[in-house]
PDB file of C-alpha atoms and ligand atoms in Angstrom:
ATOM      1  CA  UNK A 194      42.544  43.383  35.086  1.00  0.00           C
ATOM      2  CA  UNK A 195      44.106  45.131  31.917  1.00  0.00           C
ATOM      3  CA  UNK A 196      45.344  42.954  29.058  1.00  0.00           C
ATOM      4  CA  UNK A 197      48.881  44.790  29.464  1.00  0.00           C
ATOM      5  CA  UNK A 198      50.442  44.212  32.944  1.00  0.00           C
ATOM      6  CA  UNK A 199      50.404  47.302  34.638  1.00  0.00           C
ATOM      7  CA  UNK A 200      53.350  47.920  36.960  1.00  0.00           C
ATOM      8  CA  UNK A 201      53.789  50.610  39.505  1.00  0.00           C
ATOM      9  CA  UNK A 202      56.832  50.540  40.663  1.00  0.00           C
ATOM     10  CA  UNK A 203      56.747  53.072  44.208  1.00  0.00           C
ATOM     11  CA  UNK A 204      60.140  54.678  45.604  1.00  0.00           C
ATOM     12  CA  UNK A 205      59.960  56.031  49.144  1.00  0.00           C
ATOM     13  CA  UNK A 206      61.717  58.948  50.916  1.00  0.00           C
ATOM     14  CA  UNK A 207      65.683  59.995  49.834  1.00  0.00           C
ATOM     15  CA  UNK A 208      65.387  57.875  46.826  1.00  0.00           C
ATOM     16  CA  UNK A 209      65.234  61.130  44.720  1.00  0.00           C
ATOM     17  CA  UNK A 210      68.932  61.775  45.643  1.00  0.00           C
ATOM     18  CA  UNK A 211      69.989  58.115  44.319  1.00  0.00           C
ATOM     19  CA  UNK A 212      73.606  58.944  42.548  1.00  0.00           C
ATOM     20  CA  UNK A 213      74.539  61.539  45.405  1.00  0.00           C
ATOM     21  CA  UNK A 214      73.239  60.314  48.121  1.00  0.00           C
ATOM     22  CA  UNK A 215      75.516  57.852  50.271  1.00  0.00           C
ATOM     23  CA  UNK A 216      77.311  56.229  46.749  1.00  0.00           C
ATOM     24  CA  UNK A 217      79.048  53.810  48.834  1.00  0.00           C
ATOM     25  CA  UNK A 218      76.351  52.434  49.679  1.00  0.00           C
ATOM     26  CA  UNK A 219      73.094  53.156  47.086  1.00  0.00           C
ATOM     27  CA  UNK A 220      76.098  53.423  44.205  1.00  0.00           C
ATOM     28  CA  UNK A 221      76.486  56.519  41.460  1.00  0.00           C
ATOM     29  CA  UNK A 222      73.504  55.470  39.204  1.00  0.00           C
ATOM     30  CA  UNK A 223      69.931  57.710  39.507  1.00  0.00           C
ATOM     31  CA  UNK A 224      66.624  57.360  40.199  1.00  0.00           C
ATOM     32  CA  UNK A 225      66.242  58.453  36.125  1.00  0.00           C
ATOM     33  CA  UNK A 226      69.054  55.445  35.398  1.00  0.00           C
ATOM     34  CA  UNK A 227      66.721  52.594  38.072  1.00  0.00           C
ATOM     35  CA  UNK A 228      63.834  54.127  36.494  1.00  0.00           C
ATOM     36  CA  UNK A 229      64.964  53.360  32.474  1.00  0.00           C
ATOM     37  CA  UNK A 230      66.022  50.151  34.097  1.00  0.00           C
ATOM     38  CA  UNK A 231      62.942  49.116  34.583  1.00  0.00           C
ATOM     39  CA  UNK A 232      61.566  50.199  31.672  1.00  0.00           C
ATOM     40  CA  UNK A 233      64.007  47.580  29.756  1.00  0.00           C
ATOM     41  CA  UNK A 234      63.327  45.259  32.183  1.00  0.00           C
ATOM     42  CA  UNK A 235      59.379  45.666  31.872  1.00  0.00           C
ATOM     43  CA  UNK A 236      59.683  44.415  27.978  1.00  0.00           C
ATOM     44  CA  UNK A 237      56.297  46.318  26.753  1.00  0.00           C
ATOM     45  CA  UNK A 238      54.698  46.247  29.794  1.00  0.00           C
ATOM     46  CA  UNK A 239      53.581  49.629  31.277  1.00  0.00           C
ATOM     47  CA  UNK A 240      55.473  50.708  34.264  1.00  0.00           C
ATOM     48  CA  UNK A 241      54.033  53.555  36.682  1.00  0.00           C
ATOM     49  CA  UNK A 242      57.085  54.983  38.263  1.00  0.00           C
ATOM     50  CA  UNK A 243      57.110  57.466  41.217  1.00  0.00           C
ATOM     51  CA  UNK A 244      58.993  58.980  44.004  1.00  0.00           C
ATOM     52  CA  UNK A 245      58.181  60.437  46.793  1.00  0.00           C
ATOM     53  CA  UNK A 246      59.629  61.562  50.395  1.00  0.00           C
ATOM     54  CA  UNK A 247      55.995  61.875  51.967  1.00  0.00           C
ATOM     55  CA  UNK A 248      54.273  58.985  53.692  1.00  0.00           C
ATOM     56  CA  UNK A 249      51.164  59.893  52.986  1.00  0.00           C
ATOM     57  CA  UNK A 250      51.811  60.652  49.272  1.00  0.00           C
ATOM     58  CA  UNK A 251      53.159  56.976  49.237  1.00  0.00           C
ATOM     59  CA  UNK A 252      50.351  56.009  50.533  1.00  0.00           C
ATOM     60  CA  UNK A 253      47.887  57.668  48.128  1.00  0.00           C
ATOM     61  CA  UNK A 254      49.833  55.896  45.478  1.00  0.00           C
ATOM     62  CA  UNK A 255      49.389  52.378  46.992  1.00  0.00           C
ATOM     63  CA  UNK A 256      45.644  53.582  47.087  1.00  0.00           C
ATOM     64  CA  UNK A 257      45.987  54.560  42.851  1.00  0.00           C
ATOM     65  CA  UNK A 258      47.974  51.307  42.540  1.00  0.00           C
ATOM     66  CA  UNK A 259      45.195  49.053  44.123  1.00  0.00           C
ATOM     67  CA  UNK A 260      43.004  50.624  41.858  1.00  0.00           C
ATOM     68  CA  UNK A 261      45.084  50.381  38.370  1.00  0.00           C
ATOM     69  CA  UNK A 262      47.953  48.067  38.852  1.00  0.00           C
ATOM     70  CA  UNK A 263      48.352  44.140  37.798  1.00  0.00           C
ATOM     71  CA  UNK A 264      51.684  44.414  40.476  1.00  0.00           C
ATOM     72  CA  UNK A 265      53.370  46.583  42.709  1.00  0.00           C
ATOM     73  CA  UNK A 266      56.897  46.640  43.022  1.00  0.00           C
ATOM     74  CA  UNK A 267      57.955  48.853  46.130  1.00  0.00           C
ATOM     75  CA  UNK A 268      60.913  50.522  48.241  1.00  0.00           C
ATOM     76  CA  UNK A 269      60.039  51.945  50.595  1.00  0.00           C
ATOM     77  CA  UNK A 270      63.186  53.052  51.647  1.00  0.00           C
ATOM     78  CA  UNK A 271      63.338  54.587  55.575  1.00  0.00           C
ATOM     79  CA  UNK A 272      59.310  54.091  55.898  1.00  0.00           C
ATOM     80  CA  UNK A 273      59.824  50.345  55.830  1.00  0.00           C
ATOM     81  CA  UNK A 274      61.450  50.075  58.919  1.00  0.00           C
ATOM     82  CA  UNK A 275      58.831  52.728  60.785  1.00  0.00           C
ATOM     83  CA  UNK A 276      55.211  52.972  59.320  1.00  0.00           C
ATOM     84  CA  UNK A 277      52.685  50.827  60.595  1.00  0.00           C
ATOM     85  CA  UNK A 278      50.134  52.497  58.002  1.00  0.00           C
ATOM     86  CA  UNK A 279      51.960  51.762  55.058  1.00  0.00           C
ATOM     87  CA  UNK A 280      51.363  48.133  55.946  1.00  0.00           C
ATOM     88  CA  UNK A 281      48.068  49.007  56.272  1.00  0.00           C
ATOM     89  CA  UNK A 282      47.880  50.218  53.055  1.00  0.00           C
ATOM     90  CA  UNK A 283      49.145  47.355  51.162  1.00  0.00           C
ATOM     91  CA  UNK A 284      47.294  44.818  53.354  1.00  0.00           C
ATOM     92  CA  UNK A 285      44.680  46.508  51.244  1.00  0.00           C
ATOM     93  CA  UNK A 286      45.640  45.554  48.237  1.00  0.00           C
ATOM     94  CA  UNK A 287      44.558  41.877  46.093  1.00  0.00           C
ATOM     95  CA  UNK A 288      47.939  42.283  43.397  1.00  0.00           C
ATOM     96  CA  UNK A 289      50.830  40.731  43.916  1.00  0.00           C
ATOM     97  CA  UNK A 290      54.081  42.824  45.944  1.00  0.00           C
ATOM     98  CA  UNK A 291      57.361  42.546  45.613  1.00  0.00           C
ATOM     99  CA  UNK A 292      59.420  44.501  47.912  1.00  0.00           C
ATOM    100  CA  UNK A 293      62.724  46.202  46.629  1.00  0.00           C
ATOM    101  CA  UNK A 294      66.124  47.345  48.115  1.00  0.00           C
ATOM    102  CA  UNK A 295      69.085  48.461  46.802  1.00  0.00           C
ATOM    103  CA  UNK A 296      71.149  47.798  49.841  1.00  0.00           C
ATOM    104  CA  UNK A 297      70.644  44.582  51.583  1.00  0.00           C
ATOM    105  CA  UNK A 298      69.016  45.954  54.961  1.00  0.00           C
ATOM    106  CA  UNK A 299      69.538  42.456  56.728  1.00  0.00           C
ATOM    107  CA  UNK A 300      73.304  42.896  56.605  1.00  0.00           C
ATOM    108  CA  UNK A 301      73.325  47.034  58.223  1.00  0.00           C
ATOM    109  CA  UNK A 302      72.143  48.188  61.279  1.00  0.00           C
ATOM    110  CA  UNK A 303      69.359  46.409  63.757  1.00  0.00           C
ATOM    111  CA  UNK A 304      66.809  49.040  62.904  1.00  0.00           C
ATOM    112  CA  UNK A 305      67.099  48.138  59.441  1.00  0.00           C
ATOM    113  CA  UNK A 306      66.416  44.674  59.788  1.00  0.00           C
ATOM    114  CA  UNK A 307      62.626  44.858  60.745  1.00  0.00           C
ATOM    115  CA  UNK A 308      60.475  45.490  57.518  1.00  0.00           C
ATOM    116  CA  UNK A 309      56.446  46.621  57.916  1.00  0.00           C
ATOM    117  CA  UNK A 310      56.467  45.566  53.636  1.00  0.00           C
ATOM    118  CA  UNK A 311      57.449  41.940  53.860  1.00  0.00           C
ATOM    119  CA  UNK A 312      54.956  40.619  55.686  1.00  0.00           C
ATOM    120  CA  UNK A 313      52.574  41.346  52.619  1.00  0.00           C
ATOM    121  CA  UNK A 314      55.156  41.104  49.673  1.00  0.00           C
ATOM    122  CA  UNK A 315      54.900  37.867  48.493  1.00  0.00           C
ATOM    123  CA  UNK A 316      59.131  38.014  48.165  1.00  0.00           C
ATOM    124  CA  UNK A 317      62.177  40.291  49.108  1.00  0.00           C
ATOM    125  CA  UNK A 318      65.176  41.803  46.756  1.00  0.00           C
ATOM    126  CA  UNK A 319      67.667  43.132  47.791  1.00  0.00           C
ATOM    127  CA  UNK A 320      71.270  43.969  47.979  1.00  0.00           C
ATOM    128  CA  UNK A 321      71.878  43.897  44.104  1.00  0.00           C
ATOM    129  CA  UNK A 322      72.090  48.105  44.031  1.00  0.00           C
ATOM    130  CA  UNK A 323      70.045  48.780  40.216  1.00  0.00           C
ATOM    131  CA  UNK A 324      70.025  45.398  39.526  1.00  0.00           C
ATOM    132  CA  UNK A 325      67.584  44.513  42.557  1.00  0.00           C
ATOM    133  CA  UNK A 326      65.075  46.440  40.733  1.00  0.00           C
ATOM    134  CA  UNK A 327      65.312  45.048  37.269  1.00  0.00           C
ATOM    135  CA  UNK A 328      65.503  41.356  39.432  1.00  0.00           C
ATOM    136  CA  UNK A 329      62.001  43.072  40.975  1.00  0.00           C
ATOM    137  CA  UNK A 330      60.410  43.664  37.712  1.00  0.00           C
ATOM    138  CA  UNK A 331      61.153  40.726  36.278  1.00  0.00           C
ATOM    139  CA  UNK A 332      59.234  38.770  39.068  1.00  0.00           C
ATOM    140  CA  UNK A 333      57.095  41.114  39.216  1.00  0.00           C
ATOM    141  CA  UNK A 334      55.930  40.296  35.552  1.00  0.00           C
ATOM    142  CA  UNK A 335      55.787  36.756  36.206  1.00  0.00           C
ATOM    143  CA  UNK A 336      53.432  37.019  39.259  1.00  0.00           C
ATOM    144  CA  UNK A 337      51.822  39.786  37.673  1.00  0.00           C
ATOM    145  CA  UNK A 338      51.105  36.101  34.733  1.00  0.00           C
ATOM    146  CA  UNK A 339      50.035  33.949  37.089  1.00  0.00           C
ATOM    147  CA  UNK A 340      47.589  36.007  39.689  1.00  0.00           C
ATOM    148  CA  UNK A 341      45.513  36.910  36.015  1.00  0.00           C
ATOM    149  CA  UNK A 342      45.779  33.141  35.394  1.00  0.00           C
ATOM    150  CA  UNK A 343      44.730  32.374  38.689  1.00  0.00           C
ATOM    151  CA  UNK A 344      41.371  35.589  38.187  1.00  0.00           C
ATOM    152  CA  UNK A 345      40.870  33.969  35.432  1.00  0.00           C
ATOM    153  CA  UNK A 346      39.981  30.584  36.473  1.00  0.00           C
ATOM    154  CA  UNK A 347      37.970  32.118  39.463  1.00  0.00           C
ATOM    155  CA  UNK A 348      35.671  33.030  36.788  1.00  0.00           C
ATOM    156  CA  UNK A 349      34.970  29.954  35.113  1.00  0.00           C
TER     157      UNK A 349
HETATM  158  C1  LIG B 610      66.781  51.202  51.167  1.00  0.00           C
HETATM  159  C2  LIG B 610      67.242  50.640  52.504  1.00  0.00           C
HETATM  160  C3  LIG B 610      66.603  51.408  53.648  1.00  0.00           C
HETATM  161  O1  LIG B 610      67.064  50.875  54.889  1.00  0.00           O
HETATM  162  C4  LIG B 610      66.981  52.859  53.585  1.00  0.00           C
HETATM  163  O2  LIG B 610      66.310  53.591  54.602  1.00  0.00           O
HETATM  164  C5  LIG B 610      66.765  53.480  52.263  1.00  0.00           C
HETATM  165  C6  LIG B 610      67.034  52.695  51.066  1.00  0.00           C
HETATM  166  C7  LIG B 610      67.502  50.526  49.986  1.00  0.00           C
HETATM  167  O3  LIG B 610      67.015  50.644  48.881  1.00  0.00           O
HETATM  168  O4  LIG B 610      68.559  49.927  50.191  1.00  0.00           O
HETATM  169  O5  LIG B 610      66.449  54.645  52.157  1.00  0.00           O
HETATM  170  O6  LIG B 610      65.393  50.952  51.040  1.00  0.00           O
END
């Protein structure tokens, strides 16, 4: 585990069209503006950020996130609600996941409400637009704390 938390934080399919994309609903900010966000948010800690609108790219990056982060933050955006081997993926990893939304998909449509991510995130935000993902970082820090305080007294 490396001394400074390492923090990818993974953005799923559409989520490169944040600003244009639906504003009433994902708001006028960018990926670049959630992305410096969470930079501020991450206070010195590295953050891994990346994008993509290909399954099995996001899935690669779980793969490169098992192997170098301390946490994962994730949204998944539409994938949440459909893949079955993005699930798989995670259940493969030992860090710590917090799952991330800028909309709250509980309160849109019944599709939306099933989620392959939060079985294996150990917790859910959501609905805050930007904010959810600086509110993701920051708890994402603090379990990122206590899982290397937990490693470390497995060692002992
Ligand atoms: C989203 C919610 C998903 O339902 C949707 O498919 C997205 C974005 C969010 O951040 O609110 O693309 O993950």
């Amino acid at each position: 585990m490396p001394e400074t938390p390492v923090l990818y934080v993974l953005n799923g399919p559409n989520l490169n069209l944040l600003g244009v994309r639906e504003p009433a609903i994902y708001g006028h900010e960018t990926l670049a503006d959630v992305q410096a966000l969470c930079e501020q948010a991450a206070d010195g800690a590295v953050v891994v950020f990346r994008q993509t609108n290909h399954e099995g790219e996001l899935i690669e990056q779980i793969h490169e996130a098992r192997e170098k982060a301390s946490v994962l933050v994730i949204n998944a955006a539409g994938y949440t609600h459909t893949s079955v081997a993005l699930l798989d993926a995670l259940r493969t990893l030992t860090i710590p996941i917090v799952e991330c939304h800028l909309s709250n998909p509980a309160a849109r449509e019944r599709f939306r409400h099933r989620s392959f991510v939060s079985p294996v995130a150990t917790g859910v935000v959501s609905g805050f637009g930007p904010f959810s993902y600086e509110l993701a970082v920051k708890a994402a820090l603090r379990l990122a704390q206590e899982h290397r305080a937990t490693a470390d007294r497995s060692v002992q």
